[in-house]
Amino acid sequence: MKSYYVRTFGCQMNKHDSERIAGLMEAVGYVPVEEIERADVIVFNTCCVRETADERLYGQVSSLKALKTGGRPDVLIAVGGCVGQRDAEKVLAQVPHVDVVFGTHNIHELPSLLEAAESGRPAVSVLKEGEAFASELPRSADKPWHAWVSITVGCDNHCAYCIVPAVRGRERSRTVESIVTEVTQLVAQGVAEVTLLGQNVNSYGRDRSGKPRFAELLQRVAGTGIPRIRFATSHPKDLSDETIAALAELPALMPFLHLPVQHGSNRVLEAMNRDYTQEWYLDRIERVREAVPDIALSTDMIVGFPGETESDFLQTLDLVERVGFDHAFTFIYSPREGTPAAALPQTVSRETAQERFHRLASLVKDLAYASNLREVGQQRACLVEGASKRDRTVLSARTPHNRLVHVPVPEGRTPESFSGTIHPILITQAHPWFVSGTLGEPPAPQSPRSDRR
Ligand code: SAH
Ligand code: SF4
Ligand code: F3S
């Protein structure tokens, strides 16, 4: 039987798409393998949001040349996702041993492209825009108890630095019926948590005469009885009072919000074309906290955007401190060809950007640790994932606030026997990036009303 391996770069949308790639491969008779070197088909699902992601891909694909020249000439290498979408020709020119290139709109074509490539000639297909939703393809997940459910694809915003709209196309919303049907099926399969995905979930429905909106969709999804719901990503400009109310009212919605702010200075926010001010952002946060006082907050931030001065950067630090994020992703600005910002003069040197990055990262680390310290002594209903990556004697789980928690595996049990179940965990110790605790017994009931805290 032929085997496949999928390597995924980039965001949660790519993780979602990789589960569909896996589902498709299995539907046409391939089986998954753990080691890339043993696979008959290797699929790279790629990201080009920053230069580093791009470079990693080219490095990894190039290093597989040895596999093909060293006795496995029949291995097929496919490159899909955002790099495939953006520069199929460049991929073929730079790494000639690639057999298949596909884009973000035609994942469904992968099996036929692989078949065509068996003749020895590369098979390439990239569509400008898509009609289909990858969600409607079969799914095969590493974590069967969790599902990524896309509610929109594409992005209609024009953030000056961002390549995503160019590689994901116009924003399109799935129908409520198709989303609710999918989640209902997932509940029947025993899935404990869904993450609703879109580049800007808050604008859900806008392309469907604006009805229903995201808040109503959340209610409909909660109505399926799914125990836990998360969503990503929220654009601050579109975070409505109704969505904030839903966070407070729907017990299945986890008390966690990822709300990328990108910058603290209004001047830079305007240059980034984010369409909100620092004041608006802080007002949204205040309202969210009024509605859900113990909500955990996370964000994305960019340092070194063209024109950023030291005083602009200090405003980012100030905003981060004022909000007191529980978690944050920080990035150094990376010019992306074809985006409006790429045409701006790069006024911030690499050294300055790096130095600012370290100052910001250090503040983020302090805040994350402080947030973890506040958690000590709490008992939380946690969704157990399985063995921790490094140590099979430890279970990894997620608190409702999306905190990573480690607990010892009880004697006589395997980590896998806990995977996908919800258990009370008493948090006993804080670390910078995770907390540890002890597993309570008996397991918490998995009804949507009682598992939240
Ligand atoms: N649609 C989501 C995710 C966009 S990509 C959103 O709007 O939040 C994820 C993150 O990558 C962004 O939030 C941003 O912080 C970062 N990012 C995007 N383009 C970038 C670039 N050119 N340089 C550095 N970081 C970038
Ligand atoms: Fe990029 Fe902005 Fe769209 Fe997010 S909202 S994907 S940052 S253009
Ligand atoms: Fe990267 Fe594409 Fe996501 S560029 S961040 S994988 S939409």
PDB file of C-alpha atoms and ligand atoms in Angstrom, residues 9-14 45-50 53 81-83 104 163-164 167-168 199, ligand 3:
ATOM      1  CA  PHE A   9       3.691  25.299   7.849  1.00  0.00           C
ATOM      2  CA  GLY A  10       1.795  28.429   8.816  1.00  0.00           C
ATOM      3  CA  CYS A  11      -1.527  29.156  10.413  1.00  0.00           C
ATOM      4  CA  GLN A  12      -4.485  27.184  11.668  1.00  0.00           C
ATOM      5  CA  MET A  13      -6.134  27.450   8.256  1.00  0.00           C
ATOM      6  CA  ASN A  14      -3.264  25.399   6.892  1.00  0.00           C
ATOM      7  CA  ASN A  45       1.450  22.610   2.839  1.00  0.00           C
ATOM      8  CA  THR A  46       3.181  25.955   2.843  1.00  0.00           C
ATOM      9  CA  CYS A  47       3.081  29.490   4.254  1.00  0.00           C
ATOM     10  CA  CYS A  48       4.543  32.741   2.932  1.00  0.00           C
ATOM     11  CA  VAL A  49       3.344  35.216   5.550  1.00  0.00           C
ATOM     12  CA  ARG A  50       6.937  36.035   6.555  1.00  0.00           C
ATOM     13  CA  ALA A  53       8.459  30.616   6.513  1.00  0.00           C
ATOM     14  CA  GLY A  81      -0.698  26.010   0.155  1.00  0.00           C
ATOM     15  CA  CYS A  82       0.237  29.672   0.055  1.00  0.00           C
ATOM     16  CA  VAL A  83       3.683  29.381  -1.593  1.00  0.00           C
ATOM     17  CA  THR A 104      -5.070  27.144  -1.882  1.00  0.00           C
ATOM     18  CA  ILE A 163       0.187  38.715   1.797  1.00  0.00           C
ATOM     19  CA  VAL A 164      -2.770  36.586   2.964  1.00  0.00           C
ATOM     20  CA  VAL A 167      -2.888  33.974  -1.604  1.00  0.00           C
ATOM     21  CA  ARG A 168      -6.299  33.193  -0.091  1.00  0.00           C
ATOM     22  CA  GLN A 199      -8.962  35.242   8.729  1.00  0.00           C
TER      23      GLN A 199
HETATM   24 FE1  F3S B   3       0.664  31.546   6.089  1.00  0.00          FE
HETATM   25 FE2  F3S B   3      -1.130  31.227   4.254  1.00  0.00          FE
HETATM   26 FE3  F3S B   3      -1.821  31.088   6.797  1.00  0.00          FE
HETATM   27  S1  F3S B   3       0.494  32.693   4.193  1.00  0.00           S
HETATM   28  S2  F3S B   3      -0.377  32.455   7.777  1.00  0.00           S
HETATM   29  S3  F3S B   3      -0.496  29.705   5.743  1.00  0.00           S
HETATM   30  S4  F3S B   3      -3.066  31.904   5.141  1.00  0.00           S
END
